[in-house]
XYZ file of C-alpha atoms in Angstrom:
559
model
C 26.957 -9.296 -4.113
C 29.858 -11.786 -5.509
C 32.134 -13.733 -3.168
C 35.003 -12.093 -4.765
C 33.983 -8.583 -2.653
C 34.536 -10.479 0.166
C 38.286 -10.677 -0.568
C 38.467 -6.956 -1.273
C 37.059 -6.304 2.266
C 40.482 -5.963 4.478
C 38.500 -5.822 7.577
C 37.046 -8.804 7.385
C 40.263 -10.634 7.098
C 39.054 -13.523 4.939
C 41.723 -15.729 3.472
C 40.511 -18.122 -0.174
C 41.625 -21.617 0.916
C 40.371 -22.974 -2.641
C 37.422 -22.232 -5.301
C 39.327 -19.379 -7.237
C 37.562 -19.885 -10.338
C 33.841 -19.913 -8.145
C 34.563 -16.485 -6.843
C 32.169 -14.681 -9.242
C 28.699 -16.741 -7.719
C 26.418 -14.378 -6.373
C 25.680 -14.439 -2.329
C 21.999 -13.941 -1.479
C 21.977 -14.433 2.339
C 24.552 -15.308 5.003
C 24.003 -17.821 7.967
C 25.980 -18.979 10.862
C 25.680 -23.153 11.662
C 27.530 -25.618 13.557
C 25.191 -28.167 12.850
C 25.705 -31.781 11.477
C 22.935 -31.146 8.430
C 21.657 -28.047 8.400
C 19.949 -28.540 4.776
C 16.574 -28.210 6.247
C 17.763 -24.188 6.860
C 19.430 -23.623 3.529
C 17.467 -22.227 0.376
C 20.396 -21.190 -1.640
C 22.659 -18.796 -2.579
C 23.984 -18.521 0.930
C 27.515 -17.815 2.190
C 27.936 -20.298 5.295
C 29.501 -19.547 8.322
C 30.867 -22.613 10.623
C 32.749 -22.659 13.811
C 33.602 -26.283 13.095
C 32.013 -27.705 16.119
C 29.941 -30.486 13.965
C 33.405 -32.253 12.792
C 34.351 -34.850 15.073
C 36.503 -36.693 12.596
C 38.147 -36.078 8.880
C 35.208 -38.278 7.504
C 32.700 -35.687 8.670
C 33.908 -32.993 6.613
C 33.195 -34.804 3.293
C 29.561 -35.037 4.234
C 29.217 -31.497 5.238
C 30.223 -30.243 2.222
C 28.133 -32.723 -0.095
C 25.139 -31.052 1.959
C 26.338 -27.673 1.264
C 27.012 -28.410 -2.590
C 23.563 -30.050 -2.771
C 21.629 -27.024 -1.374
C 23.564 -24.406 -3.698
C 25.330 -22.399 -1.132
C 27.590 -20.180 -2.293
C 30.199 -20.202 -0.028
C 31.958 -22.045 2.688
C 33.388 -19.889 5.545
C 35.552 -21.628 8.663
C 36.610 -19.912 11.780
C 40.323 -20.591 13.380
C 39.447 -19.966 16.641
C 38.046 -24.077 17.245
C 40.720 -25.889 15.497
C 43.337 -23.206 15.063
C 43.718 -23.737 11.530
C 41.181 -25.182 8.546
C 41.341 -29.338 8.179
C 42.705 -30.622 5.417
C 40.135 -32.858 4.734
C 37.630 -29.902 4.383
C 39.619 -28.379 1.691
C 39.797 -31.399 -0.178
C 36.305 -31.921 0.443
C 35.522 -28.471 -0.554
C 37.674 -28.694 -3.744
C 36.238 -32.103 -4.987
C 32.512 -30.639 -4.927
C 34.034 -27.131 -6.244
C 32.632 -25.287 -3.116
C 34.559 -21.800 -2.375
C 36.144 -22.288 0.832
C 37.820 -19.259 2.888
C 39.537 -18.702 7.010
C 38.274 -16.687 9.087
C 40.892 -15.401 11.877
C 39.771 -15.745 15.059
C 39.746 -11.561 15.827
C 37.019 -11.521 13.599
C 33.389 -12.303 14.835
C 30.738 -14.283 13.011
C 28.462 -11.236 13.259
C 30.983 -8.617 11.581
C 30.905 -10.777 8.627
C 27.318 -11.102 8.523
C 26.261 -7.721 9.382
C 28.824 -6.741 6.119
C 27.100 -9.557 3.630
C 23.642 -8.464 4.750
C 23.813 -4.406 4.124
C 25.539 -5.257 1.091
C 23.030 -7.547 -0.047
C 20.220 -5.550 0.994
C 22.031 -2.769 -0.600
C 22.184 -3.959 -4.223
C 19.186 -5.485 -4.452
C 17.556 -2.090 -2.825
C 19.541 -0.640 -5.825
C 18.940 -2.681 -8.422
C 15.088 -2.483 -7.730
C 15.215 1.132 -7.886
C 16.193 0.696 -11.491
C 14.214 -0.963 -12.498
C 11.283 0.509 -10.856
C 12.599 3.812 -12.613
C 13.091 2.220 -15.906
C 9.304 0.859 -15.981
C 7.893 4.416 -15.011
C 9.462 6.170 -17.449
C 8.496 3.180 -20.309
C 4.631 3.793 -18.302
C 4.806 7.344 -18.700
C 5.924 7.099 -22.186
C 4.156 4.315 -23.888
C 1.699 1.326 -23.158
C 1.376 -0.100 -20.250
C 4.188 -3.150 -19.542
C 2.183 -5.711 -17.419
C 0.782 -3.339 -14.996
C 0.651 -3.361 -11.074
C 1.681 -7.192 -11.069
C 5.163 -6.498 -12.832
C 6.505 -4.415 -10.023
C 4.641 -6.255 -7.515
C 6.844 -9.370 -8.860
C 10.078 -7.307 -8.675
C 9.352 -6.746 -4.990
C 8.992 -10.513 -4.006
C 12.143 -11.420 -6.179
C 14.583 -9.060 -5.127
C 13.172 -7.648 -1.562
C 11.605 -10.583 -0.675
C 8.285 -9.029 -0.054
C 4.719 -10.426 -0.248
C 2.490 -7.344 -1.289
C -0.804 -6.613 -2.851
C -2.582 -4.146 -4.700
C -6.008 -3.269 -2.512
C -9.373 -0.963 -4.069
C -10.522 0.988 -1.122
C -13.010 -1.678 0.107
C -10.054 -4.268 0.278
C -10.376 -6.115 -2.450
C -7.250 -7.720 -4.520
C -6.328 -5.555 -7.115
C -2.871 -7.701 -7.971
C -0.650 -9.195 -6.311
C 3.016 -10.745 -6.527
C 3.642 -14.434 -7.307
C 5.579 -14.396 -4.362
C 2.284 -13.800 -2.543
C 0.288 -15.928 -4.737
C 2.897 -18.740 -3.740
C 1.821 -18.756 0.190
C -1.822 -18.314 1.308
C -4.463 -15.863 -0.834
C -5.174 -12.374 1.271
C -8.239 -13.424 2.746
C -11.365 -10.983 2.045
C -12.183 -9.990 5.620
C -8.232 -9.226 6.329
C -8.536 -6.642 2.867
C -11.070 -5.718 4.582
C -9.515 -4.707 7.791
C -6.381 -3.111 5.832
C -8.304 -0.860 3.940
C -10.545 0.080 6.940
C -7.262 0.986 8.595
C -5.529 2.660 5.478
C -9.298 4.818 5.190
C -8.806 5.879 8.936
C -5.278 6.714 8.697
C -5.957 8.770 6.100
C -8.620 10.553 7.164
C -7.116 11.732 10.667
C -4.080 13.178 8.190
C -1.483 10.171 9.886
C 1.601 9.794 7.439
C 1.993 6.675 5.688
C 3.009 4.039 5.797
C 0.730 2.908 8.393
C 1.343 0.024 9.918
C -1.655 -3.180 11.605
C -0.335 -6.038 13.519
C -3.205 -8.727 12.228
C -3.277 -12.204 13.403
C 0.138 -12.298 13.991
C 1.319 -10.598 11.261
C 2.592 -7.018 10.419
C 1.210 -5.427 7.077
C 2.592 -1.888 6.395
C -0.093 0.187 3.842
C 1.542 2.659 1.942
C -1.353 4.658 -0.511
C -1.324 4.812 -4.095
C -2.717 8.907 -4.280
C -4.956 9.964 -6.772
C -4.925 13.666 -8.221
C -7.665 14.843 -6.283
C -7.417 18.547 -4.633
C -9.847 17.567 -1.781
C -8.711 14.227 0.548
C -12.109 13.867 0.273
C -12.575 13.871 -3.385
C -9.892 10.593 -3.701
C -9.818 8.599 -0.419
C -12.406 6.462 -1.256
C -11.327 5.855 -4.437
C -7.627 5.140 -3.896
C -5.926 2.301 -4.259
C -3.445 1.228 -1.793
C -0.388 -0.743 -1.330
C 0.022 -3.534 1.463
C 3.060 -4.976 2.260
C 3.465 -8.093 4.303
C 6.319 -6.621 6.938
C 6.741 -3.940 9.504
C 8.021 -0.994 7.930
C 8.687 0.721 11.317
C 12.275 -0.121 11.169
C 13.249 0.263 7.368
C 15.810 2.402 6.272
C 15.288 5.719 4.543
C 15.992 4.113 1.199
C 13.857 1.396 1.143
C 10.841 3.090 2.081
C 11.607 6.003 -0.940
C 11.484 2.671 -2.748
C 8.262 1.666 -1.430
C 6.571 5.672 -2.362
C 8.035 4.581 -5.968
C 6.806 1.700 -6.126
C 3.040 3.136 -5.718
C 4.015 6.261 -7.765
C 4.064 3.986 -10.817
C 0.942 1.843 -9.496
C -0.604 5.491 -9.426
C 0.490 5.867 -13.156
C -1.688 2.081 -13.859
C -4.640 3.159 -12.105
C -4.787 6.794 -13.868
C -4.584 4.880 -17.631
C -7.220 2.787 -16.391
C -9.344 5.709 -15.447
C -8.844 7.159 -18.661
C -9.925 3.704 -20.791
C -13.015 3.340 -18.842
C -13.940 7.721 -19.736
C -16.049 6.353 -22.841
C -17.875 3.343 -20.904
C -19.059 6.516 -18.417
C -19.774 8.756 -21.359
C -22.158 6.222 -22.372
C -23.287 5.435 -19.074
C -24.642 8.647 -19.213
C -25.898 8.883 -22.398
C -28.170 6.131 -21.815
C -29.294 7.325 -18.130
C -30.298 10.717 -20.149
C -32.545 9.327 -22.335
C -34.245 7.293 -19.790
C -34.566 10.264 -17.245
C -35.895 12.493 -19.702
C -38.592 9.842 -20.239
C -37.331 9.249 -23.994
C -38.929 6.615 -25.687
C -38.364 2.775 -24.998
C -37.652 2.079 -28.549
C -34.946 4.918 -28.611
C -33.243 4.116 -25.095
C -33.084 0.226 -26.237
C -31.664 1.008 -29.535
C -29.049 3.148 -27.864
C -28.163 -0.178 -25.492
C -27.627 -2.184 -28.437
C -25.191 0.518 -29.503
C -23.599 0.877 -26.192
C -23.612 -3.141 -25.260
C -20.181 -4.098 -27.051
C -18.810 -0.839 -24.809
C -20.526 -1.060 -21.863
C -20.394 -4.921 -21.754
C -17.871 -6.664 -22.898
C -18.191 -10.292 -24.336
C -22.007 -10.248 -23.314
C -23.275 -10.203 -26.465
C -26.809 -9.626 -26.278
C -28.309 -6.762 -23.628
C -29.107 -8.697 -20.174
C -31.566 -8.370 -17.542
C -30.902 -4.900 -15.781
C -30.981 -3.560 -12.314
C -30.591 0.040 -11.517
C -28.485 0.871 -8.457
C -28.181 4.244 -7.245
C -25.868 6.158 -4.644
C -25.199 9.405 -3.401
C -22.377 10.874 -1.186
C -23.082 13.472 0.858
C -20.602 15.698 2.830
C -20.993 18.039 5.734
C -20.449 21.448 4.496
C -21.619 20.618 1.083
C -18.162 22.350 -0.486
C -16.765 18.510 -2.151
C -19.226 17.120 -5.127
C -20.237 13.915 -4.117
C -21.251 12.346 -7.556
C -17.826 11.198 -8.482
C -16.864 9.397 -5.521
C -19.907 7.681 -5.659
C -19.308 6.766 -9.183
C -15.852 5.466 -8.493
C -17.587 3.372 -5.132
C -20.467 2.093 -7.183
C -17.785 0.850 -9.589
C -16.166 -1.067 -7.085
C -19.086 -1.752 -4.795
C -20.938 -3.789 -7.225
C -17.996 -6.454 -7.763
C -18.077 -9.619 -5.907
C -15.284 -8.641 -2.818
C -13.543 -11.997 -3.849
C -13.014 -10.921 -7.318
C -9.816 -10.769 -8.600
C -8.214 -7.931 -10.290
C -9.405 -4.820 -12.022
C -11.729 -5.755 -15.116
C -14.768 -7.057 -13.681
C -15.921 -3.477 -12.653
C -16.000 -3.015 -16.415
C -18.577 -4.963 -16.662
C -20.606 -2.168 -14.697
C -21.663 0.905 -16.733
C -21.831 4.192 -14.185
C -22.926 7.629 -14.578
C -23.008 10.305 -12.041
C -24.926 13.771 -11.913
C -24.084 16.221 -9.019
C -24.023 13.975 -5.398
C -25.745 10.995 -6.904
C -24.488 7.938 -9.105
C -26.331 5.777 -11.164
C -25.375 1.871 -12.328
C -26.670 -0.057 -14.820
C -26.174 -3.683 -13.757
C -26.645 -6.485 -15.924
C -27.822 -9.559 -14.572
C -28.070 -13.266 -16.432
C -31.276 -13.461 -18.464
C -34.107 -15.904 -17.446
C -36.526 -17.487 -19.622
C -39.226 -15.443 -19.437
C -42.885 -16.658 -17.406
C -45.416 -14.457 -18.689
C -45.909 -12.986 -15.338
C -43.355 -9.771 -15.860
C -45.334 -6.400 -15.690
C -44.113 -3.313 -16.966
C -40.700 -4.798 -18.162
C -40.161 -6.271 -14.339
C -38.435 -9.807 -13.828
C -39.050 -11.350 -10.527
C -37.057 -14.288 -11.275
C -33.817 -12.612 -11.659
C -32.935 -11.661 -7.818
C -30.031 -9.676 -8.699
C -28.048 -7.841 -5.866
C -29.971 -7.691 -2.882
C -29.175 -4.772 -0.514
C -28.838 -6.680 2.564
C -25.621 -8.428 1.162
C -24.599 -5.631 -0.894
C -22.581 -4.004 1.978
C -21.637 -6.965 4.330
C -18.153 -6.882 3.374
C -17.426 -3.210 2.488
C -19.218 -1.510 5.064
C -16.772 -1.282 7.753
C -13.978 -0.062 5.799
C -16.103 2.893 4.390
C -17.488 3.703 7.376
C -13.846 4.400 8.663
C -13.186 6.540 5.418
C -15.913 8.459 5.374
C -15.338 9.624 8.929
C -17.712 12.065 10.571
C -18.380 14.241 8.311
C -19.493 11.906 5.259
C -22.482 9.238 4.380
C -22.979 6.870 1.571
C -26.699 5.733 1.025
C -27.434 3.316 -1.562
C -31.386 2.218 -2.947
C -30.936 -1.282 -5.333
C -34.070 -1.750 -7.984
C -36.223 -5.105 -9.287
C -34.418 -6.245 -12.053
C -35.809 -5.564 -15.365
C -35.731 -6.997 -18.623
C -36.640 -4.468 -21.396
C -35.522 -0.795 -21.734
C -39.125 -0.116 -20.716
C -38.963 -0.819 -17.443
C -35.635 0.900 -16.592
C -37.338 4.598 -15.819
C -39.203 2.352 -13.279
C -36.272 0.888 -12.120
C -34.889 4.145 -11.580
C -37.457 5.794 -9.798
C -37.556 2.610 -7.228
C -33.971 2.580 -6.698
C -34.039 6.279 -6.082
C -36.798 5.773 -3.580
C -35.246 3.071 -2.015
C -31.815 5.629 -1.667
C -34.570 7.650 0.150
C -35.040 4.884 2.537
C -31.883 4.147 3.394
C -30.839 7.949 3.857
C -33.506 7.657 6.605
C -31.296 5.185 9.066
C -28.527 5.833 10.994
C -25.039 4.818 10.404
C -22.474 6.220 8.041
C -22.780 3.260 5.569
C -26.593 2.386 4.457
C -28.689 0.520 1.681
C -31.950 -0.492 0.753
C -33.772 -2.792 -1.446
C -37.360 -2.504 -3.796
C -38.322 -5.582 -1.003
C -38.257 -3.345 1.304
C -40.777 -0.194 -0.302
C -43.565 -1.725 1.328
C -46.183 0.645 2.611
C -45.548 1.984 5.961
C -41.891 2.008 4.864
C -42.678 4.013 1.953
C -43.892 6.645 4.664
C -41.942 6.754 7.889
C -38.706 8.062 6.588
C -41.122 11.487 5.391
C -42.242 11.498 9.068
C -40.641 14.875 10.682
C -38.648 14.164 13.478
C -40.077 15.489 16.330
C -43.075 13.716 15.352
C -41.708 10.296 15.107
C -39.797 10.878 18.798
C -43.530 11.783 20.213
C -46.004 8.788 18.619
C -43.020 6.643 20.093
C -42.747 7.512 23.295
C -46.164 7.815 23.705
C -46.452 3.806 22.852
C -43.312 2.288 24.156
C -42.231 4.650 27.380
C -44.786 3.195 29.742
C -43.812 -0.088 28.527
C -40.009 0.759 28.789
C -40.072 2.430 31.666
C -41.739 -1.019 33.102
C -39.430 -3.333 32.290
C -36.548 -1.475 33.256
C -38.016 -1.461 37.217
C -39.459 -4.744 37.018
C -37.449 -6.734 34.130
C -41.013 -7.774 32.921
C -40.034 -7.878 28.551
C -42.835 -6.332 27.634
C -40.976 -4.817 24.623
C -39.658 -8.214 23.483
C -43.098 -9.479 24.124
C -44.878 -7.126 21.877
C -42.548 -7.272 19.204
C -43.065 -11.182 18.794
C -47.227 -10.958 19.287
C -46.744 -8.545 16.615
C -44.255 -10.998 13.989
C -46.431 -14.125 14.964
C -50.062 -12.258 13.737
C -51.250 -12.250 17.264
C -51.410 -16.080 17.554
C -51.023 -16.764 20.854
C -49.744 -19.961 20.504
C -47.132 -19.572 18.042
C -45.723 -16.848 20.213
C -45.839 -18.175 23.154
C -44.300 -21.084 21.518
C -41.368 -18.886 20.026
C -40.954 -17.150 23.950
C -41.129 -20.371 25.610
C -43.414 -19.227 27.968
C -47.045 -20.758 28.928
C -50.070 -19.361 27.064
C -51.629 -17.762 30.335
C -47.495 -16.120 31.218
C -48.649 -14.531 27.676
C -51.933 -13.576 28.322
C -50.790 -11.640 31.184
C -47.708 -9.553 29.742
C -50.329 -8.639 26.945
C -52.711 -7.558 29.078
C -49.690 -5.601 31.258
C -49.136 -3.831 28.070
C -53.032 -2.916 27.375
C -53.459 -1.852 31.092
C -50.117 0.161 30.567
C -50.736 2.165 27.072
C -54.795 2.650 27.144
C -54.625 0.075 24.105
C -56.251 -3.035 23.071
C -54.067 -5.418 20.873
C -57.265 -7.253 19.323
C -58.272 -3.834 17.383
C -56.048 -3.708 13.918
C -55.947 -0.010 14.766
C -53.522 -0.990 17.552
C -51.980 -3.511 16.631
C -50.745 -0.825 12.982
C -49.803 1.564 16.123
C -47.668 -0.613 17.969
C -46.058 -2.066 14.864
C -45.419 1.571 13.270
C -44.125 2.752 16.726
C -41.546 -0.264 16.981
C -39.971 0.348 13.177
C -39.811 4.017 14.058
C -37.619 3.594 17.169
């Protein structure tokens, strides 16, 4: 607002003591001081309200006002009810540094006056955001994209004062305002916990915005819907909006500003979508040709087409790993294979990676529930030692990390009645060994789908033998070699708090040497011998046969 409303205002019964031609600076706050130097309060902009108290003689008045002037208030506002009238010396000190100086009668409070400045301010700045918001959706709708998600993020911290970001559904920055960039970056485990919350609010139907008190601070998480008919088919794909206040209290305006706001974030995301329809058309192209066993010569042909596409300022086709996932819900009635496309896409990125492109560098395909990615990894100089097109010496993603960050938030979104299982191949480094790669990452899919939880993976390190077999062990099967093994031995230490379990498990992990494990127990070599021979007495076995000792191991990975 400009200081010259303030005259128009009857009820506020303001009176211009000097600063005529200053009347049309613009007031961006309002606050009340009696102190001597209150610069350390002052940002700017401000109209200033003073009872006076701080003046003790005319001299004090000059330096008041320099301090004001220096700190680019806009106004000066002195009550009556202290002095009875305005000093002299503070309107000559108020007209040498050209600082707008008004009376305030002593009916009126302090707190009218600011309550007025504040809805007014809040007011225009809710208004002109709004117009701005609406002139960018309809140049979005209309034409190429202006700057994207970071434009109106900006707008917010300028005119609302608002630190907000841009979140994927795992949490990770999307874009954010340079008013947020200016204080501390969202952390990765706080995206974290907002999305987790945004997932679960969403799931149990709760209107947004939802709102987490987190470490001390309030974030309100408006979401940024997809087109989806199914919740199901676009919750985990979603972005969302997170907004460093507590929305609880905002007026009906502002928060239609807010559902704007991520109505033309929604518009961003969708052209994105689109651009990345031919990277997934070749995806699939090339995951075609390998599952139909095509040859190598034709599938690495058809990379070299695809790379420029698919890859972006590679230039030559990496090292390759195959990742595959499938989501599965109860009921079977949503298709599963393009919200695991859309996950794998975002997945795969490093959760501290900033913005939207880097899942371009991931080329997905999806076919009914399951997903398939392409990964390229940094090439290696090659050893001799790769067989079949397989590269030990490029780790790649390894599925024990692969989910440390994201897990908990998709857990929350895919509720009860949804699981995610991912299977992560050896790298490769020829289009030879990607049917292979495939087949393992399947496999290890296969593995995971075995475990409990909502959330699981596995890795080609882990397809050793007996691994490769227990998860194709029926049930009821499993539940009776187990308990035929471990009950006696549970069923012990429970009355007699003997570890027997613990026991076995590290004889077992130390090879049966019964030093190192009774090293790694801290217990004496003959306190060994005896809980061993506990556990012989107990299950009819004898730990120095290989026959038992598979048993026992087989029967502790199966529980």
């Amino acid at each position: 607002m400009r200081l010259r409303a303030l005259l128009d205002t009857g009820p506020l019964g303001l009176r211009l003591l000097g600063g005529e031609e200053e009347l049309d600076r613009t007031v961006r706050g309002v606050m009340t001081t009696d102190l001597r130097d209150p610069s350390r309060y002052l940002s700017g902009g401000e109209l200033v309200l003073t009872g006076l108290a701080w003046r003790r003689e005319p001299a004090d008045s000059e330096r008041f006002v320099r301090i004001l002037a220096a700190a680019g208030v806009a106004g000066l506002a002195a009550g009556e009810a202290e002095l009875g009238s305005v000093p002299e010396d503070l309107v000559a000190a108020c007209a040498r540094h050209r600082l707008p100086l008004f009376s305030v009668v002593e009916a009126v409070s302090f707190a009218s006056i600011t309550e007025y400045v504040v809805r007014q301010v809040s007011g225009e700045r809710a208004g002109d955001l709004a117009a701005v918001v609406d002139r960018h959706r309809r140049l979005m709708t209309s034409g190429p994209a202006g700057g994207g998600p970071e434009v109106v993020l900006d707008l917010l911290g300028s005119d609302l004062d608002l630190r907000a970001w841009v979140l994927s559904p795992t949490g990770r920055q999307i874009a954010g305002s340079s008013l947020a960039g200016s204080g501390p970056e969202l952390p990765v485990e706080v995206g974290a916990r907002l999305a987790g919350e945004h997932l679960a609010a969403s799931r149990t139907g709760r209107r947004g915005p939802c709102r987490l008190p987190l470490g001390g601070t309030t974030y309100s998480l408006f979401p940024i819907r997809g087109t989806g008919r199914d919740l199901r088919e676009t919750v985990l794909s979603d972005w969302l909006l997170a907004v460093e206040a507590d929305a609880g209290d905002w007026a009906e305006e502002r928060l239609d500003l807010l559902h704007g706001v991520t109505q033309l974030i929604a518009v961003e995301r969708d052209r994105r979508d689109a651009a990345r329809t031919v990277r997934r058309r070749l995806a699939q192209e090339v995951l075609e040709l390998v599952q139909t066993g095509a040859a190598p010569a034709e599938i690495a042909a058809r990379l070299r087409v695809a790379a420029p596409v698919l890859l972006p300022g590679l230039g030559t086709a990496p090292h390759w790993q195959v990742v595959v996932a499938r989501v599965e819900w109860e009921g079977g009635d949503v298709p599963g294979g393009p919200v695991a496309q859309s996950l794998l896409e975002e997945v795969l990125v490093d959760p501290g990676t900033f913005g939207p492109d880097p899942s371009d560098r991931i080329a997905v395909a999806h076919t009914g529930d399951e997903a398939v990615a392409l990964v390229p990894l940094p090439a290696v100089p090659d050893d001799g030692d790769a067989r079949d097109g397989r590269d030990a010496s490029a780790a790649g993603l390894q599925a024990g990390t692969l989910l440390s960050v994201v897990q908990e938030p998709l857990t929350r979104g895919l509720a009860d009645d949804g699981r995610l299982t991912i299977g992560v191949s050896a790298s490769v480094h020829s289009a030879e060994g990607l049917r292979g790669a495939l087949e393992e990452a399947r496999h290890a899919r296969r593995v995971a789908a075995a475990r409990p939880g909502r959330v699981c993976a596995a890795g080609h390190e882990e397809l050793a033998s007996h691994v490769l077999l227990l998860p194709f062990v029926p049930d009821d099967v499993r539940r009776a070699f187990t308990a035929r093994l471990l009950d006696p031995l549970r069923d012990y230490d429970r009355r007699h708090r003997a570890e027997l379990i613990p026991t076995l498990e590290a004889f077992l992990d130390c090879d049966g040497s019964w030093t190192r494990c009774a090293t790694r127990l801290h217990l004496h070599v003959n306190t060994l011998r005896y809980r061993v021979g506990r556990i012989e007495q107990l299950t009819g076995r004898d730990l120095a046969r290989l026959e038992d000792k598979l048993d026992f191991f087989l029967a502790l990975r199966m529980s």
